[in-house]
Coordinates of C-alpha atoms and ligand atoms in Angstrom, one line a residue:
X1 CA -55.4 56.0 -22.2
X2 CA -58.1 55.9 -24.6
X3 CA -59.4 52.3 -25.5
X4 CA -59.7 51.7 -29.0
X5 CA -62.6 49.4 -29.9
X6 CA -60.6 48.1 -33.0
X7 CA -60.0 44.2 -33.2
X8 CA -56.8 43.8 -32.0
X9 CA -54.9 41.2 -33.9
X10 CA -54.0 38.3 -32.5
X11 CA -51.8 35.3 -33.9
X12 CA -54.4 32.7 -35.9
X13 CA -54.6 29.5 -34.3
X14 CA -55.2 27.9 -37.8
X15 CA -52.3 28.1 -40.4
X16 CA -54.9 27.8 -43.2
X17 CA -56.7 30.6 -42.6
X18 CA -54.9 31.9 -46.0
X19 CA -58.0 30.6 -47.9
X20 CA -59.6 32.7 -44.5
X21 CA -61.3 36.3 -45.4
X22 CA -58.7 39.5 -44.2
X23 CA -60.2 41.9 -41.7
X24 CA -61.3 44.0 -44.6
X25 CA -62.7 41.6 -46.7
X26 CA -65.2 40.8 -43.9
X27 CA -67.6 43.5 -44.3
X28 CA -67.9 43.6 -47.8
X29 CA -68.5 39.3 -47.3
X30 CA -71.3 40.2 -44.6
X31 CA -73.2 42.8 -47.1
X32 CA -73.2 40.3 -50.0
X33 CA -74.2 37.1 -48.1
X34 CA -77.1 39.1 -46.4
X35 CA -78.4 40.3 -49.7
X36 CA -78.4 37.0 -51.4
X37 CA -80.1 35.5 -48.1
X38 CA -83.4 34.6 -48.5
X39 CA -85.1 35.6 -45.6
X40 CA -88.0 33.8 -43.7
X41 CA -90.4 36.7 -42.3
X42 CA -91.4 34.8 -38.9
X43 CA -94.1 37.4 -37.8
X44 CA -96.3 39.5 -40.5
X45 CA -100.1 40.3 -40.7
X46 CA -99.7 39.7 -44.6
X47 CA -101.9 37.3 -46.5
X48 CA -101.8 36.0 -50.2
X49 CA -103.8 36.8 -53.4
X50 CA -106.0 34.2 -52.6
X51 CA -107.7 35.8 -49.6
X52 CA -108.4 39.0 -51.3
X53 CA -108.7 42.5 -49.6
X54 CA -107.4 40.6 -46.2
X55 CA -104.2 41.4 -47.9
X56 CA -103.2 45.3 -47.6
X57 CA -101.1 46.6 -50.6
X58 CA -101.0 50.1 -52.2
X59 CA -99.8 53.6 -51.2
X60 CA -103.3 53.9 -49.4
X61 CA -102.5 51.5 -47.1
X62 CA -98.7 52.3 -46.7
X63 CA -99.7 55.9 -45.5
X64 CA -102.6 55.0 -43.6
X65 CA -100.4 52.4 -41.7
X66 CA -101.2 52.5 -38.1
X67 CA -97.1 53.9 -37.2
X68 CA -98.0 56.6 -39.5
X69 CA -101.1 57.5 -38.1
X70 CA -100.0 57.7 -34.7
X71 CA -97.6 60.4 -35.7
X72 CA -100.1 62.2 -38.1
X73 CA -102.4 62.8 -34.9
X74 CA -98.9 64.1 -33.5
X75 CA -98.3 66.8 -36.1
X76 CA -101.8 67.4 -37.1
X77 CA -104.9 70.0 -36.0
X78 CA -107.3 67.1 -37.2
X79 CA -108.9 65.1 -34.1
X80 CA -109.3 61.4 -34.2
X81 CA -113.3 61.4 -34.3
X82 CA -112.1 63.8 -37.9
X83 CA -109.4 61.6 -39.4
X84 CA -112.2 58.8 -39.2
X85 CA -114.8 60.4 -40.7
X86 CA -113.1 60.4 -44.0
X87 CA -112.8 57.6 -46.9
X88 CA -109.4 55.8 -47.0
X89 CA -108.0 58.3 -49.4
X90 CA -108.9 61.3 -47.8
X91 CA -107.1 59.7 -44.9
X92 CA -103.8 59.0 -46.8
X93 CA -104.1 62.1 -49.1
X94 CA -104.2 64.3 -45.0
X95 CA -101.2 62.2 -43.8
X96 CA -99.3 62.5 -46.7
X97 CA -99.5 66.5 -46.7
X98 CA -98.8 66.4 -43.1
X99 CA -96.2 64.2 -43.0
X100 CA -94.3 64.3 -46.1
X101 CA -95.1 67.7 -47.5
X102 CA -95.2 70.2 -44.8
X103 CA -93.2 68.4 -42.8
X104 CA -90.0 65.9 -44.0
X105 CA -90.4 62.7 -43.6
X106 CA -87.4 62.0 -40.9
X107 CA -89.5 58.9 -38.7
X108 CA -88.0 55.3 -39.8
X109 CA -91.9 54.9 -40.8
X110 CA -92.5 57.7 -43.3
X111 CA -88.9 57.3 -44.9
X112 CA -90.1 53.4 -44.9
X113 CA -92.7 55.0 -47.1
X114 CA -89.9 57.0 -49.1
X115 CA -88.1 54.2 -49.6
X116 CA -91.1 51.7 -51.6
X117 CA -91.7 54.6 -53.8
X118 CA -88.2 55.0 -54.9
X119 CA -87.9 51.2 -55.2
X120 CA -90.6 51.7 -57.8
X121 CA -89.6 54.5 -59.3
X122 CA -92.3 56.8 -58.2
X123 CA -91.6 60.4 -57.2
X124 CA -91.5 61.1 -53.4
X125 CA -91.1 65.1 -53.3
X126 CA -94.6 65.1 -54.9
X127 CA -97.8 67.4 -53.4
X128 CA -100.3 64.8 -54.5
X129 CA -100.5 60.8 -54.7
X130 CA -102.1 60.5 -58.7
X131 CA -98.8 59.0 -60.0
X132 CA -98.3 56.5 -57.3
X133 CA -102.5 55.8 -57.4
X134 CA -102.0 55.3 -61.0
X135 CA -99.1 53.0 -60.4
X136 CA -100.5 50.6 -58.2
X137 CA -104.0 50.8 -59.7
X138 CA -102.5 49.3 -62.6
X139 CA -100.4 46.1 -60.5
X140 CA -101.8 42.6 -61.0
X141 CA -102.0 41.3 -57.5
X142 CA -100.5 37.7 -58.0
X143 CA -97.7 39.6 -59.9
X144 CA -97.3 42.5 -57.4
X145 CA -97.1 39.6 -54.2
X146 CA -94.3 37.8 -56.4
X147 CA -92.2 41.1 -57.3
X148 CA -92.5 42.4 -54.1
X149 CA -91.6 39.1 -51.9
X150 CA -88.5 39.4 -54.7
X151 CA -87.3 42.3 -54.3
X152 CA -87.1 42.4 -50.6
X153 CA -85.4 39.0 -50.6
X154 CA -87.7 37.2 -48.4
X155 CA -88.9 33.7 -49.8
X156 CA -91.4 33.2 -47.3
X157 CA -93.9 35.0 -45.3
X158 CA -95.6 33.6 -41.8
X159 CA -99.3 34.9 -41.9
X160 CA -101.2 36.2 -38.6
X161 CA -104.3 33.8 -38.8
X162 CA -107.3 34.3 -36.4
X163 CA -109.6 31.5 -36.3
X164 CA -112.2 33.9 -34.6
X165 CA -111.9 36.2 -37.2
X166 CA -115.2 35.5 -39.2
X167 CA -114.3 37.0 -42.7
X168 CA -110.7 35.5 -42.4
X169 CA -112.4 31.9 -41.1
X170 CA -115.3 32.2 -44.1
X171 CA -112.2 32.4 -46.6
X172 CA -110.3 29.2 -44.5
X173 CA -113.8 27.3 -44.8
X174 CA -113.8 28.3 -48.6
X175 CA -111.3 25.8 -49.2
X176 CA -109.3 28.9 -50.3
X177 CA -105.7 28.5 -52.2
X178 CA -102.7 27.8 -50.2
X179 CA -99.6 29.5 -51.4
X180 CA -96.5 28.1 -51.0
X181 CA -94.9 31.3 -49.8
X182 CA -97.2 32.3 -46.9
X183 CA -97.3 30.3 -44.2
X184 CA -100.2 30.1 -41.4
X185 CA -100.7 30.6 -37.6
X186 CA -102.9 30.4 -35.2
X187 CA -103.5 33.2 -33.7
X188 CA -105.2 32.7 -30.5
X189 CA -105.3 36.1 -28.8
X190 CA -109.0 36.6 -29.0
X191 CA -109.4 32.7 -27.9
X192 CA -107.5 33.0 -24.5
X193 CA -107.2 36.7 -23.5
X194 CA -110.8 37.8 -24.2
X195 CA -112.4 34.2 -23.4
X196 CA -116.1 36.6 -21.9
X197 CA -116.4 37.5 -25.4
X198 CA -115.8 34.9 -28.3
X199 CA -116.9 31.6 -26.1
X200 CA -120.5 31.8 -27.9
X201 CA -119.1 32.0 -31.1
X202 CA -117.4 28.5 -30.4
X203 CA -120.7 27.2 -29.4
X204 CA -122.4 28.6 -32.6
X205 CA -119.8 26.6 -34.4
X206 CA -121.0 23.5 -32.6
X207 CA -118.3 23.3 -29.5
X208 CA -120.0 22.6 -26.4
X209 CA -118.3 25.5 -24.5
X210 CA -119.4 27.8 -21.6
X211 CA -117.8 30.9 -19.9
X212 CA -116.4 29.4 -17.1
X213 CA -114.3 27.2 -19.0
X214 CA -115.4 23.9 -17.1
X215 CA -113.4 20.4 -18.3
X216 CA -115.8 19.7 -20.6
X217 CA -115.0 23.1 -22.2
X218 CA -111.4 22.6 -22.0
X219 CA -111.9 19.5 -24.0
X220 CA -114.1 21.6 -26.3
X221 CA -111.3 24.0 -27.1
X222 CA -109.1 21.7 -27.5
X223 CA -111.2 20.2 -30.3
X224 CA -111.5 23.6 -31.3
X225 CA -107.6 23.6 -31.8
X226 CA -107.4 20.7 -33.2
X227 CA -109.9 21.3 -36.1
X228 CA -107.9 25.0 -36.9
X229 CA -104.9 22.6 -37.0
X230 CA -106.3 20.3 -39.9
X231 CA -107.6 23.3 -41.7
X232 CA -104.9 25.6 -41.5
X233 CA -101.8 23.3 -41.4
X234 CA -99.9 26.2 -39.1
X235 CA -96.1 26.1 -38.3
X236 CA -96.4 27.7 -35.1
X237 CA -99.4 29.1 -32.9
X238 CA -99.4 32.5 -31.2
X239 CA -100.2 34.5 -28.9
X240 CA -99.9 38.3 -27.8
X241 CA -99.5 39.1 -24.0
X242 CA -99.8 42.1 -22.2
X243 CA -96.9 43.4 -19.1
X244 CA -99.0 42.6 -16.4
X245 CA -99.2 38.5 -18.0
X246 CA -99.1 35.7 -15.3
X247 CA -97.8 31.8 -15.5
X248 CA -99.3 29.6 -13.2
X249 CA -102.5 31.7 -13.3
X250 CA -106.2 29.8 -12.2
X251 CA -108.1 32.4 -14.1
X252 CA -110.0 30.9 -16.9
X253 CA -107.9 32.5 -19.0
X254 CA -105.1 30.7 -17.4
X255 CA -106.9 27.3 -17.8
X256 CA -107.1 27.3 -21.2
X257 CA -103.8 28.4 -21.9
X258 CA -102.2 25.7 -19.4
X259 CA -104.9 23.2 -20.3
X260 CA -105.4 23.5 -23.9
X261 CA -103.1 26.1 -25.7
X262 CA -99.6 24.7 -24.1
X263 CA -101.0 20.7 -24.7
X264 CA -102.2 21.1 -28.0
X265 CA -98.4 22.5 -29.1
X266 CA -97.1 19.7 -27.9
X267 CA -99.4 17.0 -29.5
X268 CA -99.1 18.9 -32.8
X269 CA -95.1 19.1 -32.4
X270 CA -95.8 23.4 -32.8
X271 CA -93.7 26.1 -31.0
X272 CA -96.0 28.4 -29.0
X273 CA -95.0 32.3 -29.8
X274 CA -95.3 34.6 -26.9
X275 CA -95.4 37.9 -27.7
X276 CA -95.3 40.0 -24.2
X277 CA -95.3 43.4 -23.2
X278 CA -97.9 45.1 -25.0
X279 CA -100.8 47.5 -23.4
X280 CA -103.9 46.9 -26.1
X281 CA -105.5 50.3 -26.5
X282 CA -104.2 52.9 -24.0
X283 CA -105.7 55.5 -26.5
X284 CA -108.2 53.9 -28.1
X285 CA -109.7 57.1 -29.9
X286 CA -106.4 56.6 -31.8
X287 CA -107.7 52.7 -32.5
X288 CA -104.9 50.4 -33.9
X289 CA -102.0 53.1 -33.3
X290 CA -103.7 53.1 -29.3
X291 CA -101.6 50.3 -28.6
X292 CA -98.4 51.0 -25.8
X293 CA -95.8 48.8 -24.3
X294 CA -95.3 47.8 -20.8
X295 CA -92.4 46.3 -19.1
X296 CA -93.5 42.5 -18.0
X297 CA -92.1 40.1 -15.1
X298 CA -90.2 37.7 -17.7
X299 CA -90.3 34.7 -14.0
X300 CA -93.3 33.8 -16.3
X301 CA -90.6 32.1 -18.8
X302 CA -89.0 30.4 -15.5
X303 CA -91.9 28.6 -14.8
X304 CA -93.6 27.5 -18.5
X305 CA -89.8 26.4 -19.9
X306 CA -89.2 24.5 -16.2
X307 CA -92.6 23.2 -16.1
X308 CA -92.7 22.4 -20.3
X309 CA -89.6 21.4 -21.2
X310 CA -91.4 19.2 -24.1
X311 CA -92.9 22.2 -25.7
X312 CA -90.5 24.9 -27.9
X313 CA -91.4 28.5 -26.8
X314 CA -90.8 31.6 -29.4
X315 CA -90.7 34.4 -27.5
X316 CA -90.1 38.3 -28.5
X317 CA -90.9 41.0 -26.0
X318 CA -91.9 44.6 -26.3
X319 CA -90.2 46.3 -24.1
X320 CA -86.6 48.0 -24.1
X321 CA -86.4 46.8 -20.6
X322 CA -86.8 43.0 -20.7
X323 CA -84.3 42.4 -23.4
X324 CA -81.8 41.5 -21.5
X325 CA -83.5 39.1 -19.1
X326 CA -84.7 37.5 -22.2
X327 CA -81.1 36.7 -23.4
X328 CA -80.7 35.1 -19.9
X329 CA -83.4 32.9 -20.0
X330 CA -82.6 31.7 -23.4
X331 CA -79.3 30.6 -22.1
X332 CA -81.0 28.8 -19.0
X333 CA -83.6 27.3 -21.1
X334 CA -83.0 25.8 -24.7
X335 CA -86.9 25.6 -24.9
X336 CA -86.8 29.3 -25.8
X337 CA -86.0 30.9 -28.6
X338 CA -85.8 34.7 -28.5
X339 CA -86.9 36.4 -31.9
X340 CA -87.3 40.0 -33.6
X341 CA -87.2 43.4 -32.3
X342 CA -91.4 43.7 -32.3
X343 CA -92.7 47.0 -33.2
X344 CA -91.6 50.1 -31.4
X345 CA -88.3 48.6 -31.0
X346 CA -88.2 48.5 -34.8
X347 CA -85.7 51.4 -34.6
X348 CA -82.2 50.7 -36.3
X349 CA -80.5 52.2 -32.9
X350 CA -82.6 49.9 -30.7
X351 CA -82.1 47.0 -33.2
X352 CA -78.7 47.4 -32.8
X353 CA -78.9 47.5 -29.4
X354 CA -80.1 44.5 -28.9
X355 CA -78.7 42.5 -31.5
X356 CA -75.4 43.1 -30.4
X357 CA -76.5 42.3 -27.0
X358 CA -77.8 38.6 -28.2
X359 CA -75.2 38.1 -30.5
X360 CA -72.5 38.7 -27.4
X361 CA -74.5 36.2 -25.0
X362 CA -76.5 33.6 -27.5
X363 CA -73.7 33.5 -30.9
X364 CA -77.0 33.1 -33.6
X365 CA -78.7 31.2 -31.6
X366 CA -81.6 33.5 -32.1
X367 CA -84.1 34.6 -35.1
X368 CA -82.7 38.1 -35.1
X369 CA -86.2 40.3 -37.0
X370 CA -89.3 39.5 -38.3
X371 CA -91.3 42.6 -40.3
X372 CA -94.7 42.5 -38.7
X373 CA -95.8 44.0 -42.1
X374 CA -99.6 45.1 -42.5
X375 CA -98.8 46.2 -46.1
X376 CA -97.3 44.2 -48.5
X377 CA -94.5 46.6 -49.6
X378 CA -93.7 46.9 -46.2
X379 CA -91.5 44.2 -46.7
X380 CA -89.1 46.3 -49.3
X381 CA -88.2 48.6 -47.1
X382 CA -88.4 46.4 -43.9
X383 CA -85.6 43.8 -44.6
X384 CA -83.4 46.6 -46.6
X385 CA -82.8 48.6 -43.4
X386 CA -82.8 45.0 -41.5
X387 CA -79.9 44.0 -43.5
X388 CA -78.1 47.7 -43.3
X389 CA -78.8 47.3 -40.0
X390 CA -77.2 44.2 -39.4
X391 CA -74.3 44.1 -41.9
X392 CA -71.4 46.3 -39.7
X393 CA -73.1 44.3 -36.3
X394 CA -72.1 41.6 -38.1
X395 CA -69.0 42.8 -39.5
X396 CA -67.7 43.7 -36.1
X397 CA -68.5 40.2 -34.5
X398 CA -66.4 38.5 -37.0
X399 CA -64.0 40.8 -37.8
X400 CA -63.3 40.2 -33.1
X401 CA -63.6 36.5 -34.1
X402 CA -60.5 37.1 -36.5
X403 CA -58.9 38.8 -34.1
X404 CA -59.0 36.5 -31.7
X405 CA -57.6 34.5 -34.3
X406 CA -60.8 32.7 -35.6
X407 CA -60.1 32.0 -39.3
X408 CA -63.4 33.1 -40.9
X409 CA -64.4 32.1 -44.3
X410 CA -67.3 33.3 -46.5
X411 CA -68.6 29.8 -46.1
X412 CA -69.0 30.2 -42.2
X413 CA -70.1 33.6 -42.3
X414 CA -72.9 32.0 -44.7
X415 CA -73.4 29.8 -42.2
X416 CA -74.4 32.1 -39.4
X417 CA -76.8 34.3 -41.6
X418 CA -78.7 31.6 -42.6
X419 CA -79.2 30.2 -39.2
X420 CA -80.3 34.0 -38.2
X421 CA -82.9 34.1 -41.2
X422 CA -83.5 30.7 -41.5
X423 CA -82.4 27.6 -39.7
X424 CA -82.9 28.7 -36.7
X425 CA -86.7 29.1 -37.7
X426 CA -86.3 25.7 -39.6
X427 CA -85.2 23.6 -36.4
X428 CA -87.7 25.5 -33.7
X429 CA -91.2 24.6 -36.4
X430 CA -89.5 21.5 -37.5
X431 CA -90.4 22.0 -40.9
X432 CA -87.8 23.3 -43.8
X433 CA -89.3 26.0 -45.3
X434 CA -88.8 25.0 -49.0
X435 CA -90.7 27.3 -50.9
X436 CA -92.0 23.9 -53.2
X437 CA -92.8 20.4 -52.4
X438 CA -92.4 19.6 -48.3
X439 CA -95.5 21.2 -47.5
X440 CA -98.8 19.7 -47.4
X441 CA -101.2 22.2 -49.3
Ligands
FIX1 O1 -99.7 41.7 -31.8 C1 -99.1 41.9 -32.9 O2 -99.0 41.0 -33.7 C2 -98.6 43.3 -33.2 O3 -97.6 43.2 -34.1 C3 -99.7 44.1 -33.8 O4 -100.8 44.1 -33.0 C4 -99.3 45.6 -34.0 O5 -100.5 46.3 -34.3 C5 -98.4 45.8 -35.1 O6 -98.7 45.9 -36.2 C6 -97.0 46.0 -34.7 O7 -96.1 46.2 -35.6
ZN2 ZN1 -97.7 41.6 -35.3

């Protein structure tokens, strides 16, 4: 007998569920509350006006996008040492022939692509790029940020902030402009995984460190941490990890993560992100698209959300593989908080996957997508196939809750999405992310 995966109805519990939505007036309920949402991006490597060409916008950028890339050197005669030898344009003027005019544009990235320039207006069956160059030549970039955050429905944007950055530390030193909509973190992936390198650019900022991260030099970073806290006010601070990531680990490394990184979350009430699973620069002729993905040993959650039950842990990992585990932590441990499907599991059949898979074993208990968008109109096309994505997933949950004889209401449903795109966020930084007065600027 073939087993139908339609909600069976069953009996509702609640005799008012008249003012309750119908089976088919739940999906139609799900699209419209998702649209009007206004998401909170938790994860992007966007910046505001105020920080100049640190922020990437333009069809330049959107084709020369590192997704892109890696399947332009896929498709294309051209070697790497080639494709770098060229300006930015000749770079996005060889990807888009490749990519979108000798070839269709069928990836989830080049439609992405697609997608902005039909959300503009701009042709996409085009040879050449002089319309769209015109077009974005012409943009204001205070006005372009605004329209753009609009018309992807996102109200505010968490930043990727690198204190060992030098040009993006010069503009935090500048006393630059904080905008309300873009929100900073400390990014501290050069600070703990590549301590050999960046230690003497703490002690040419005055930090009595050394390289073998002694106490004194714990205490150093610490001060280190707390300074970057004063001056960039973060809600969270982060860190990338690759699959072969350890927790308890007596490298130096290990020290100042256990010694200064987990502490300082704590004393400045922040949830740490992790962000595990990734193998920096496999192919690094290929530079940012070089990056792969490894499957990690996710005990390491065991032991930092037994051993820190204090501190909040945000968590998102790379690989197809430890998704699951990571739903059974998060129901051992209320420390963790499992969010987005990072980067090459950006895919609307792996999203699904997975969504359906935390939905079933955490309810929305869990921050369901960030963007990680390098380019700014990245977010259009982003959160649109996010909530397409989404809406039947949804649909189906609460359509089985009706069944079951759950009398849902647009009001609950409404509920549940902004929890997944907001609250959720909200409760694990502490801080409501009104988009005007709460936040010190
Ligand atoms: O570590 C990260 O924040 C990653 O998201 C990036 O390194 C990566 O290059 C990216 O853009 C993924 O979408
Ligand atoms: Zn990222």
């Amino acid at each position: 007998m073939q087993l139908s995966l339609e909600p069976v109805a069953l009996k509702p519990s609640n005799p008012c569920s008249s003012t309750g939505l119908k089976d088919e007036q739940i999906e139609p309920a799900v699209r419209d509350i998702l649209a009007d949402t206004q998401i909170i991006d938790v994860h992007t490597h966007l910046y505001p006006a105020s920080f100049g060409h640190l922020g990437l916008w333009g069809i330049d950028e959107l084709l020369t996008y590192h997704y892109l890339e890696a399947e332009f050197f896929r498709s294309s005669e051209m070697t790497p040492e080639q494709y770098w030898s060229l300006s930015k344009l000749q770079q996005a003027d060889a990807i888009w022939k490749v990519l979108f005019v000798e070839n269709c544009p069928l990836s989830e990235a080049t439609r992405g692509v697609v997608a902005v320039l039909t959300a503009f207006g701009l042709p996409t069956g085009s040879d050449g790029l002089a319309d769209a160059r015109a077009f974005f030549q012409a943009r204001d970039a205070e006005v372009h940020i605004r329209e753009v955050l609009h018309m992807a429905g996102v109200e505010t944007v968490v930043m990727t902030n690198d204190p060992l950055d030098e040009e993006e530390a010069a503009v935090w030193m500048s006393n630059v402009h904080r905008d309300r909509q873009f929100r900073a973190v400390l990014r501290l992936d050069r600070l703990v995984r590549e301590w050999s390198q960046p230690w003497d650019r703490l002690a040419s900022q005055g930090y009595e460190v050394d390289d073998q991260g002694s106490t004194h030099c714990i205490k150093e970073i610490r001060r280190f941490l707390e300074d970057w806290c004063e001056t960039m006010q973060p809600v969270y601070m982060a860190l990338s990890l690759p699959d072969s990531f350890k927790f308890p680990d007596e490298s130096v490394r290990g020290r100042i993560f256990r010694e200064a990184v987990v502490p300082l979350c704590r004393e400045f009430d922040l949830p740490l992100s992790l962000m595990i699973g990734v193998r920096r620069q496999v192919n690094p002729k290929i530079r940012l698209a070089g990056d792969a993905v490894g499957r990690a040993d996710l005990r390491v959650l065991e032991n930092l959300c037994r051993e820190f039950p204090d501190n909040r842990f945000m968590v998102s990992v790379l690989s197809r593989e430890n998704q699951h585990e990571l739903c059974v932590y998060a129901r051992k441990f209320n420390n963790l908080t499992p969010f987005g499907c990072w980067w090459f599991l950006n895919n609307p059949s792996i999203v699904e996957e997975i969504t359906r898979e935390r939905i079933e074993m955490l309810g929305a208990s869990f921050i369901p997508q960030h963007s990680d968008a390098r380019i700014l109109e990245q977010l259009i096309y982003k959160w649109r196939n996010t909530r397409r994505t989404l809406t039947p997933i949804l649909s189906h949950t609460f359509r089985l809750a009706l069944a079951d004889g759950y009398p849902v209401t647009r009001e609950r449903i409404r509920r549940e999405v902004e929890r997944l795109f907001r609250s959720n966020f909200e409760q694990c930084t502490r801080k409501r992310q009104e988009s005007s007065l709460e936040y010190p600027v």
